[in-house]
Amino acid sequence: ITTTGADNTAAGAGGAGGEVYLHSTGAGDITLNKNITAQGGSAAGGGTTGGAGAVVTISNENGSILIGPGGSAGAIDVSGGAAGSVAAGNGGTVQLRTAGTNAAITQTGNTSATAILATGATGGSLAVVSATGDVDLLNDANDVAKLAGKVTVAGKYFKYTDANALAIDSVAAAGTLSSPSGGTAALPGAATAGIQTQGDAAGVVAVNALAGALTVNELIKTTPAAGAPTAGGAVTLESGGAITLQSNG
């Protein structure tokens, strides 16, 4: 799927990327064996500012999301378009959501061929709006500016690796598209803030910013529901630069 905005070779901005919404309502996985490219258009051929990257939403009501299971393709790229005389475009937003039993979000490969990319003059965002299984996004080439996520089942983990600087932050619900069944890209409408798991021994959080600072602007929480004496999940943060806990973090 390619919805990249038009390049601009005159004195103007590149076109914005077109929004993409994948929504499965029945049993079965959503599998990305090919790329989704929704970049902003380039202004490098004589324009001024690159176009903005789009919103890509992948929502599965009863199954997992598998990104690049073959390891050679399956990237999601919402980067801003290349700069002309002024600046690159801003990165867009990627939203991932699963429901159903043990519905994981996984990523195979360790190159840009299967990465999640949202680079730009202002980097874009990745929100794992909700997941009922493990979140395993460990491609070293992933490159977004803001990250947020929520795992809703105890004993399921959240793991993410990014190539550069990263903020654990609040990501606003985005998108305007709806599906024939009534699904909406911006579901549930509220922002996804910080990173949350439901604890237990396996319900850990691990985030690694390989070549830049890691800033925690929103809460990381791994506290189980009250009742049984369940342990909170461990948290591991690693960065190639500074690590700062601030604001609501």
Coordinates of C-alpha atoms in Angstrom, one line a residue:
I1 CA 0.0 0.0 0.0
T2 CA 1.5 3.3 -1.0
T3 CA -0.2 6.7 -0.3
T4 CA 2.8 9.0 -0.4
G5 CA 2.0 12.6 -1.2
A6 CA 3.1 14.2 -4.4
D7 CA 6.6 15.6 -4.8
N8 CA 6.9 19.3 -5.3
T9 CA 9.4 20.6 -7.8
A10 CA 8.2 24.2 -7.7
A11 CA 8.3 26.7 -4.8
G12 CA 6.0 24.9 -2.4
A13 CA 5.5 22.0 0.0
G14 CA 5.2 18.4 -0.8
G15 CA 1.9 16.7 -0.6
A16 CA 0.7 15.0 2.6
G17 CA 0.6 11.3 2.8
G18 CA -2.8 9.6 2.6
E19 CA -4.3 7.9 5.6
V20 CA -4.5 4.1 5.8
Y21 CA -6.9 2.1 8.0
L22 CA -6.7 -1.8 8.2
H23 CA -9.5 -3.3 10.3
S24 CA -10.3 -7.0 10.8
T25 CA -13.5 -7.9 12.6
G26 CA -13.3 -11.8 12.3
A27 CA -10.9 -14.4 13.6
G28 CA -7.4 -14.3 12.1
D29 CA -4.2 -12.3 12.1
I30 CA -3.3 -9.2 10.1
T31 CA -0.1 -10.0 8.4
L32 CA 2.2 -7.5 6.7
N33 CA 4.3 -9.3 4.2
K34 CA 4.5 -6.0 2.1
N35 CA 5.1 -2.4 3.1
I36 CA 2.7 0.3 4.0
T37 CA 4.2 3.6 2.8
A38 CA 2.4 6.8 3.7
Q39 CA 5.2 9.3 3.6
G40 CA 4.9 13.0 2.8
G41 CA 5.9 14.1 -0.6
S42 CA 9.5 15.3 -1.2
A43 CA 10.4 19.0 -1.8
A44 CA 14.0 18.2 -2.6
G45 CA 13.5 18.8 -6.4
G46 CA 12.9 22.5 -6.0
G47 CA 10.2 22.9 -3.4
T48 CA 10.3 24.3 0.1
T49 CA 9.0 21.9 2.8
G50 CA 8.4 18.2 2.6
G51 CA 4.9 17.0 3.1
A52 CA 3.7 15.5 6.3
G53 CA 3.5 11.8 6.9
A54 CA 0.1 10.2 7.3
V55 CA -1.8 8.3 10.0
V56 CA -1.6 4.5 9.6
T57 CA -4.0 2.5 11.9
I58 CA -4.0 -1.3 12.1
S59 CA -6.8 -2.7 14.3
N60 CA -7.6 -6.4 14.8
E61 CA -10.7 -7.4 16.8
N62 CA -9.8 -11.1 17.1
G63 CA -6.2 -11.8 16.3
S64 CA -2.6 -10.7 16.2
I65 CA -0.7 -8.2 14.1
L66 CA 2.4 -9.6 12.4
I67 CA 4.8 -7.1 11.0
G68 CA 7.2 -8.5 8.4
P69 CA 7.1 -12.2 9.4
G70 CA 9.4 -13.1 6.5
G71 CA 11.9 -10.5 7.6
S72 CA 12.3 -9.0 4.1
A73 CA 9.3 -6.6 3.8
G74 CA 6.5 -5.3 5.9
A75 CA 7.7 -1.9 7.0
I76 CA 5.3 0.9 8.1
D77 CA 6.7 4.3 7.0
V78 CA 4.9 7.5 7.8
S79 CA 8.0 9.8 7.6
G80 CA 7.8 13.3 6.5
G81 CA 8.9 14.2 2.9
A82 CA 12.5 15.2 2.2
A83 CA 13.4 18.9 2.7
G84 CA 13.6 21.4 -0.1
S85 CA 14.8 24.9 0.7
V86 CA 13.2 25.0 4.1
A87 CA 12.7 21.8 6.0
A88 CA 11.6 18.2 5.9
G89 CA 8.0 17.3 6.6
N90 CA 6.8 16.1 10.0
G91 CA 6.4 12.5 10.7
G92 CA 3.0 11.0 11.1
T93 CA 1.4 8.5 13.5
V94 CA 1.2 4.7 13.6
Q95 CA -1.6 3.2 15.7
L96 CA -1.7 -0.6 16.5
R97 CA -4.5 -2.3 18.4
T98 CA -5.4 -6.0 19.0
A99 CA -8.3 -7.7 20.9
G100 CA -9.4 -11.3 21.4
T101 CA -7.4 -14.0 23.2
N102 CA -3.6 -13.6 23.4
A103 CA -3.5 -11.3 20.4
A104 CA 0.1 -10.3 20.1
I105 CA 1.8 -7.5 18.1
T106 CA 5.1 -8.9 16.7
Q107 CA 7.9 -7.7 14.4
T108 CA 10.4 -9.9 12.5
G109 CA 13.7 -8.7 11.1
N110 CA 16.3 -6.1 12.2
T111 CA 16.5 -3.7 9.3
S112 CA 14.5 -0.9 7.7
A113 CA 12.7 -3.5 5.5
T114 CA 10.4 -4.3 8.4
A115 CA 10.8 -1.2 10.6
I116 CA 8.2 1.3 11.9
L117 CA 9.4 4.7 10.7
A118 CA 8.1 8.2 11.5
T119 CA 11.0 10.5 10.9
G120 CA 10.8 14.2 10.0
A121 CA 11.5 17.8 11.0
T122 CA 9.3 16.9 14.0
G123 CA 9.3 13.1 14.5
G124 CA 6.1 11.2 14.5
S125 CA 4.6 8.7 17.0
L126 CA 3.8 5.1 17.7
A127 CA 0.8 4.2 19.9
V128 CA 0.0 0.6 20.8
V129 CA -3.5 1.7 21.7
S130 CA -4.4 -1.7 23.3
A131 CA -3.0 -5.3 23.1
T132 CA -4.1 -8.5 24.7
G133 CA -0.9 -10.4 23.9
D134 CA 2.8 -9.7 24.0
V135 CA 4.1 -6.6 22.2
D136 CA 7.4 -7.4 20.6
L137 CA 8.8 -4.6 18.5
L138 CA 12.5 -5.0 18.7
N139 CA 13.8 -4.0 15.3
D140 CA 16.9 -1.9 15.7
A141 CA 15.8 0.3 12.7
N142 CA 12.5 1.4 14.3
D143 CA 12.6 5.2 14.4
V144 CA 9.8 7.3 16.0
A145 CA 10.0 10.3 18.3
K146 CA 7.1 9.4 20.7
L147 CA 6.0 6.1 22.1
A148 CA 3.0 5.0 24.1
G149 CA 1.3 1.7 24.8
K150 CA -1.1 -0.4 26.8
V151 CA -1.2 -4.2 27.4
T152 CA -4.5 -5.2 28.9
V153 CA -3.8 -8.8 30.1
A154 CA -1.7 -9.9 33.0
G155 CA 1.6 -11.7 32.2
K156 CA 2.0 -10.1 28.8
Y157 CA 5.0 -7.8 28.1
F158 CA 5.8 -4.6 26.2
K159 CA 9.2 -4.5 24.5
Y160 CA 10.4 -1.8 22.0
T161 CA 13.7 -0.8 20.5
D162 CA 14.3 2.5 18.6
A163 CA 17.3 3.6 16.6
N164 CA 17.5 7.1 18.0
A165 CA 16.3 9.4 20.7
L166 CA 12.8 8.6 22.1
A167 CA 10.2 10.0 24.4
I168 CA 7.7 7.8 26.3
D169 CA 4.9 10.3 26.1
S170 CA 1.2 10.9 25.3
V171 CA 0.1 10.1 21.8
A172 CA -3.2 11.7 20.7
A173 CA -5.8 9.4 19.0
A174 CA -5.5 10.2 15.3
G175 CA -7.3 9.5 12.0
T176 CA -10.6 10.3 10.3
L177 CA -11.4 7.1 8.5
S178 CA -14.1 4.6 9.4
S179 CA -14.9 1.1 8.2
P180 CA -18.1 -0.3 6.8
S181 CA -18.7 -2.2 10.0
G182 CA -18.5 1.1 12.0
G183 CA -14.9 0.9 13.2
T184 CA -13.0 4.1 13.5
A185 CA -9.3 4.7 13.1
A186 CA -9.3 7.1 16.1
L187 CA -10.8 4.4 18.5
P188 CA -11.1 4.9 21.5
G189 CA -10.8 8.6 21.0
A190 CA -8.6 9.3 24.1
A191 CA -4.9 9.7 24.0
T192 CA -2.6 6.7 24.8
A193 CA -0.3 7.9 27.6
G194 CA 2.9 6.3 28.9
I195 CA 3.3 2.5 28.9
Q196 CA 1.2 0.1 31.0
T197 CA 1.2 -3.6 31.5
Q198 CA -0.9 -5.6 34.0
G199 CA 2.2 -7.0 35.8
D200 CA 2.9 -10.6 36.9
A201 CA 6.4 -12.1 36.3
A202 CA 6.2 -12.0 32.5
G203 CA 4.4 -8.6 32.3
V204 CA 7.6 -6.6 31.9
V205 CA 8.4 -3.3 30.1
A206 CA 11.7 -3.1 28.2
V207 CA 12.5 0.0 26.1
N208 CA 15.8 0.7 24.4
A209 CA 16.8 3.9 22.6
L210 CA 20.0 2.9 20.8
A211 CA 21.6 6.1 19.8
G212 CA 20.0 9.0 21.7
A213 CA 18.4 10.2 24.9
L214 CA 15.4 8.4 26.4
T215 CA 12.9 10.8 28.1
V216 CA 10.1 9.5 30.2
N217 CA 7.3 12.1 30.1
E218 CA 4.4 9.8 31.1
L219 CA 3.9 7.1 33.6
I220 CA 5.3 3.6 33.1
K221 CA 3.1 1.3 35.2
T222 CA 3.2 -2.5 35.7
T223 CA 0.9 -2.8 38.7
P224 CA -1.5 -5.9 38.7
A225 CA -5.1 -5.7 39.6
A226 CA -5.9 -5.9 43.3
G227 CA -6.7 -9.3 44.7
A228 CA -4.1 -12.1 44.6
P229 CA -0.5 -11.3 45.7
T230 CA 0.7 -10.9 42.1
A231 CA 4.1 -9.2 41.5
G232 CA 4.5 -6.1 39.5
G233 CA 6.3 -6.4 36.2
A234 CA 10.0 -5.5 35.9
V235 CA 11.0 -2.3 34.0
T236 CA 14.2 -2.1 32.0
L237 CA 15.2 1.2 30.2
E238 CA 18.4 1.5 28.2
S239 CA 19.7 4.4 26.2
G240 CA 22.7 5.4 24.2
G241 CA 22.4 8.8 25.8
A242 CA 20.8 10.4 28.8
I243 CA 17.8 8.9 30.6
T244 CA 15.4 11.5 32.1
L245 CA 12.3 10.8 34.2
Q246 CA 10.2 14.0 34.3
S247 CA 6.7 15.4 34.1
N248 CA 4.2 12.5 34.7
G249 CA 7.0 9.9 34.3

